[in-house]
JSON list of C-alpha atoms in Angstrom, two decimals:
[
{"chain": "S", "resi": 1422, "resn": "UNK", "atom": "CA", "xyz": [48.87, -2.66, 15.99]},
{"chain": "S", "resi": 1423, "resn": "UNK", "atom": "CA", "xyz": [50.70, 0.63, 16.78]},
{"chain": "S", "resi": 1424, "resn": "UNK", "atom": "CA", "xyz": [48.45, 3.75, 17.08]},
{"chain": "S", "resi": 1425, "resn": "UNK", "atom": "CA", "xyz": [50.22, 5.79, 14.20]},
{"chain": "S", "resi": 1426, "resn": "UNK", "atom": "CA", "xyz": [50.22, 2.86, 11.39]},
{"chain": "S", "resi": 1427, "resn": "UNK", "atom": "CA", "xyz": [46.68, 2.85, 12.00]},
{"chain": "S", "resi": 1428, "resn": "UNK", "atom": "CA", "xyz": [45.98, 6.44, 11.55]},
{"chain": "S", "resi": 1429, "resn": "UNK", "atom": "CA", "xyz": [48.45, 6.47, 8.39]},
{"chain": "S", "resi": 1430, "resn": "UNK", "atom": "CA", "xyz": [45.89, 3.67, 6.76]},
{"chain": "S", "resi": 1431, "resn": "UNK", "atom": "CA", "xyz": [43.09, 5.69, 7.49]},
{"chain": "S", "resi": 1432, "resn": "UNK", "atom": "CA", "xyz": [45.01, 8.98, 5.68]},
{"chain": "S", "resi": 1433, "resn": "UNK", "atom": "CA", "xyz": [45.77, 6.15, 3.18]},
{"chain": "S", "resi": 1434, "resn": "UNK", "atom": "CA", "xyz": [41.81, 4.94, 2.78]},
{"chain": "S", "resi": 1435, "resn": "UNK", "atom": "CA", "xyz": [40.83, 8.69, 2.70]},
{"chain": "S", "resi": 1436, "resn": "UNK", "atom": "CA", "xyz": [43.18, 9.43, -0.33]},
{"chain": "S", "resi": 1437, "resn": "UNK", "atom": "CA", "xyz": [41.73, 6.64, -2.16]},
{"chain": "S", "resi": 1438, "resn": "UNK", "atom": "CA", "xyz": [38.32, 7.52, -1.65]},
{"chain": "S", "resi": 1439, "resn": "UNK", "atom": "CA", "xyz": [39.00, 11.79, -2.46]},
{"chain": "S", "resi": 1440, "resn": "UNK", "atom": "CA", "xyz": [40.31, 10.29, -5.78]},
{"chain": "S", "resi": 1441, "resn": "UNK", "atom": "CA", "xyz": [37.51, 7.50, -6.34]},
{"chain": "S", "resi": 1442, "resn": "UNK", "atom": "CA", "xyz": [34.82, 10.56, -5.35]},
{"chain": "S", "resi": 1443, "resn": "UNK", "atom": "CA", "xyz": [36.82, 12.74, -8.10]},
{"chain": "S", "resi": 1444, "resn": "UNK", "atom": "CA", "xyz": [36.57, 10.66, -9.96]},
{"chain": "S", "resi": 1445, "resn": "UNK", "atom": "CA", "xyz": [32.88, 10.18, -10.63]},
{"chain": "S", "resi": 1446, "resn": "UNK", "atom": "CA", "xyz": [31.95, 13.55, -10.31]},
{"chain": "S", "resi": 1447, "resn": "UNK", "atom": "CA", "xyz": [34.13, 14.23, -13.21]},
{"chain": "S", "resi": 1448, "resn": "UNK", "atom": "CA", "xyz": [32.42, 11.58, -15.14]},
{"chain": "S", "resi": 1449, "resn": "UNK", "atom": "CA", "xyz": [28.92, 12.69, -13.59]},
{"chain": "S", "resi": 1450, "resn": "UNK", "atom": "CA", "xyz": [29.29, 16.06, -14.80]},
{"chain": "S", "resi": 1451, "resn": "UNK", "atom": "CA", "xyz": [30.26, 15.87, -17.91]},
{"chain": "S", "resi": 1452, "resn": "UNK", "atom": "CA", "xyz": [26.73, 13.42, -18.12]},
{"chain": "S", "resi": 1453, "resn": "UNK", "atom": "CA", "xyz": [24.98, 16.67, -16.48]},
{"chain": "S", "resi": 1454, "resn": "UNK", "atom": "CA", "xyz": [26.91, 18.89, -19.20]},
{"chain": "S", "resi": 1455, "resn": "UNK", "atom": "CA", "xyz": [26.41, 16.87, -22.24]},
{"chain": "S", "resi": 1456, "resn": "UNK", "atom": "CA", "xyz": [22.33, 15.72, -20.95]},
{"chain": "S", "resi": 1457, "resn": "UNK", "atom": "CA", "xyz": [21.87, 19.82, -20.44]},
{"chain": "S", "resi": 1458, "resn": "UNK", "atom": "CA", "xyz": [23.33, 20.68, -23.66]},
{"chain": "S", "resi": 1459, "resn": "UNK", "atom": "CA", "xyz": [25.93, 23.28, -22.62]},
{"chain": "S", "resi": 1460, "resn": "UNK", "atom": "CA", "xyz": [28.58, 25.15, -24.74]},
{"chain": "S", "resi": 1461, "resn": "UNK", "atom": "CA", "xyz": [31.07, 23.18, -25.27]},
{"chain": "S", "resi": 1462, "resn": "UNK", "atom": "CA", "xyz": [33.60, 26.24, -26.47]},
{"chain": "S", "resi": 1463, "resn": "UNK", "atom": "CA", "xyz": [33.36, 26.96, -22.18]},
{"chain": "S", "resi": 1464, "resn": "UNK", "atom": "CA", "xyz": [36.78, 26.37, -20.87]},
{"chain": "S", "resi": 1465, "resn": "UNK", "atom": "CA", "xyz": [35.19, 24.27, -17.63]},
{"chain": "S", "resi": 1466, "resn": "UNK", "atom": "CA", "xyz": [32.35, 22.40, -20.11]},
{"chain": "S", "resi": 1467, "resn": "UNK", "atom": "CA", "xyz": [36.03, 21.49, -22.71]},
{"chain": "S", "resi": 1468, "resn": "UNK", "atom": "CA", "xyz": [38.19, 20.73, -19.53]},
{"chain": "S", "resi": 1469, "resn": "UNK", "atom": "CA", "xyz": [35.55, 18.45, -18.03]},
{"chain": "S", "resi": 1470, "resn": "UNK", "atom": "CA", "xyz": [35.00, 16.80, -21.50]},
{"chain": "S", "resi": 1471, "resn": "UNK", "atom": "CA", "xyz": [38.34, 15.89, -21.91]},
{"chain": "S", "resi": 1472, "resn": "UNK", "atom": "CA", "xyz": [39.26, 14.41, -18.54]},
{"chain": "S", "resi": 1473, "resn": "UNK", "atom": "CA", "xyz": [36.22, 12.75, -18.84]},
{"chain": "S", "resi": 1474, "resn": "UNK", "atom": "CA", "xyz": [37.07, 10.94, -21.74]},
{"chain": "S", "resi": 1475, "resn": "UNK", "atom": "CA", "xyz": [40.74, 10.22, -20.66]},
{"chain": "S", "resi": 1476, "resn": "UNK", "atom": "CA", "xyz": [38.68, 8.19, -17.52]},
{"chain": "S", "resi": 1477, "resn": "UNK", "atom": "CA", "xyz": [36.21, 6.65, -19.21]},
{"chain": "S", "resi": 1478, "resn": "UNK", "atom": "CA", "xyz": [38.43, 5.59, -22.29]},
{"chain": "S", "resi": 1479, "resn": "UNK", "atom": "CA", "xyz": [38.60, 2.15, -21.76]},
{"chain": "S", "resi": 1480, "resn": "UNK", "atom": "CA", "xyz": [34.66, 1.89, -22.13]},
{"chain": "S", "resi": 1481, "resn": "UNK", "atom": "CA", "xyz": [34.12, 4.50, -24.47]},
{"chain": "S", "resi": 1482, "resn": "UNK", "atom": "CA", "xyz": [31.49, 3.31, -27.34]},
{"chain": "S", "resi": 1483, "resn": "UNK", "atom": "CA", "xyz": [31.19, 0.19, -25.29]},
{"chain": "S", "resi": 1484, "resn": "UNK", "atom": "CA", "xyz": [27.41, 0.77, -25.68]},
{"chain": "S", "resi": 1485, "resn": "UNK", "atom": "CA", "xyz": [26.17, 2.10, -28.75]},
{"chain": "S", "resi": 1486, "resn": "UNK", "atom": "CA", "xyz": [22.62, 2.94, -28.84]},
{"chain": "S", "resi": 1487, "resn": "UNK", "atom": "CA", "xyz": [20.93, 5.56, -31.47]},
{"chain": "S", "resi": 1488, "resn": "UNK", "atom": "CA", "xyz": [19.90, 7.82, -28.45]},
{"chain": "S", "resi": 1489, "resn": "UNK", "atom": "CA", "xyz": [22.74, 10.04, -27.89]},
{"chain": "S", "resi": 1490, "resn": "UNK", "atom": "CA", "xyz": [21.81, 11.00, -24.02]},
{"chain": "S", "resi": 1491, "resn": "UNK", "atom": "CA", "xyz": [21.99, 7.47, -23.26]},
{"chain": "S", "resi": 1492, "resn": "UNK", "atom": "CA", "xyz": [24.77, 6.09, -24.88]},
{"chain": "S", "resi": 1493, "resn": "UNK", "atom": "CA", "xyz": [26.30, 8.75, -23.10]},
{"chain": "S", "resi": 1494, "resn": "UNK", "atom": "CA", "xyz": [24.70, 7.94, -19.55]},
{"chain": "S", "resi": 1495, "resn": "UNK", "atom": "CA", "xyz": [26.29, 4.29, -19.83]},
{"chain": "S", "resi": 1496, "resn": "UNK", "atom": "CA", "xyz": [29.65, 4.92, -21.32]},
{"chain": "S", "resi": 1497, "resn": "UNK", "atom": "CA", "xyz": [29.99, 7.74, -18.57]},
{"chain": "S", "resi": 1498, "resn": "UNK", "atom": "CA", "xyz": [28.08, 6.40, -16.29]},
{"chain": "S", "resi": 1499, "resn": "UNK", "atom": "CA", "xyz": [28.99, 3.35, -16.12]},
{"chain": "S", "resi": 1500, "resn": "UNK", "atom": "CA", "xyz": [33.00, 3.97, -15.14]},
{"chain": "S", "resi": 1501, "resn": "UNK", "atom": "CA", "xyz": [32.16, 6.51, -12.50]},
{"chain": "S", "resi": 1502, "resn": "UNK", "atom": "CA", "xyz": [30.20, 3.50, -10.59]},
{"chain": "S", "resi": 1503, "resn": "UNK", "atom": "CA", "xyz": [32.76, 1.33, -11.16]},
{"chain": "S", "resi": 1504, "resn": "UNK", "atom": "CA", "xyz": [35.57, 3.80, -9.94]},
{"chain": "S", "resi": 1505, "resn": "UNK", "atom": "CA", "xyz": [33.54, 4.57, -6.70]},
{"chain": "S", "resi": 1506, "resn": "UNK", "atom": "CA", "xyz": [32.60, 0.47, -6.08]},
{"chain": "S", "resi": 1507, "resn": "UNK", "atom": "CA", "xyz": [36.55, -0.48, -6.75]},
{"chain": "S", "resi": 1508, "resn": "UNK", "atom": "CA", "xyz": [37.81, 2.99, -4.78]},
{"chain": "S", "resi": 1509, "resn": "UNK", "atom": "CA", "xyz": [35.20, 2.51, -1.15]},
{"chain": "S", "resi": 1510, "resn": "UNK", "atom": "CA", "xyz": [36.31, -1.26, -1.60]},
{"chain": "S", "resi": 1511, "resn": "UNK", "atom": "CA", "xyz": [40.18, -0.60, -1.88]},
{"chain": "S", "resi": 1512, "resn": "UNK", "atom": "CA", "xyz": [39.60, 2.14, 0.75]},
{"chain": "S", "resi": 1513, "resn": "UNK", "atom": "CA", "xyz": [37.81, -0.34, 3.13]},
{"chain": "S", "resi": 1514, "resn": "UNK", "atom": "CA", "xyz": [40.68, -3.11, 2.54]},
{"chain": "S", "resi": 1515, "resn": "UNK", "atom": "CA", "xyz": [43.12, -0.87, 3.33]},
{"chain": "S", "resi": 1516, "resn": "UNK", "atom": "CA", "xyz": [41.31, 0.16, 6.28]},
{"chain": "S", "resi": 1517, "resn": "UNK", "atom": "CA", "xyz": [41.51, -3.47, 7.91]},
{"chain": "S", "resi": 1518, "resn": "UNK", "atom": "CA", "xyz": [44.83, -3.86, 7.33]}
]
């Protein structure tokens, strides 16, 4: 395998994992926002909220405990793990190609 395909899947692998890392820390902040309690009329706490949602809305209210500060760990919590498990493991697959 030539040098330069190599080094354009490891560019390739990075990408994926910059967006995977994103990803979660989107997700993990807006756990550390809404587990801290702060104002959500903040332009950062409302712009974190809502791209939060838009990545987590295919498990949001999966879980749907009384306690609000953990339904919100899992259905938060619970995508960002799964974006950084599937994003490392695309990023190592694309790696050994």
């Amino acid at each position: 395998m030539s040098k330069r395909l190599r080094q354009g899947s490891n560019g390739a692998a990075t990408a994926v994992i910059v967006v995977a890392d994103v990803t979660a820390l989107i997700l993990g902040l807006w756990i550390l926002f809404y587990v801290l309690d702060a104002n959500r009329a903040n332009d950062l706490v409302g712009f974190v909220h809502d791209a939060a949602r838009w990545l987590a809305g295919w498990s949001y209210n999966l879980f749907t405990m009384r306690t609000d500060w953990l339904r919100t760990l899992l259905n938060y919590g619970l995508p960002a793990v799964i974006y950084l498990l599937v994003g490392h493991a695309v990023a190592a697959r694309i790696r050994r190609v």
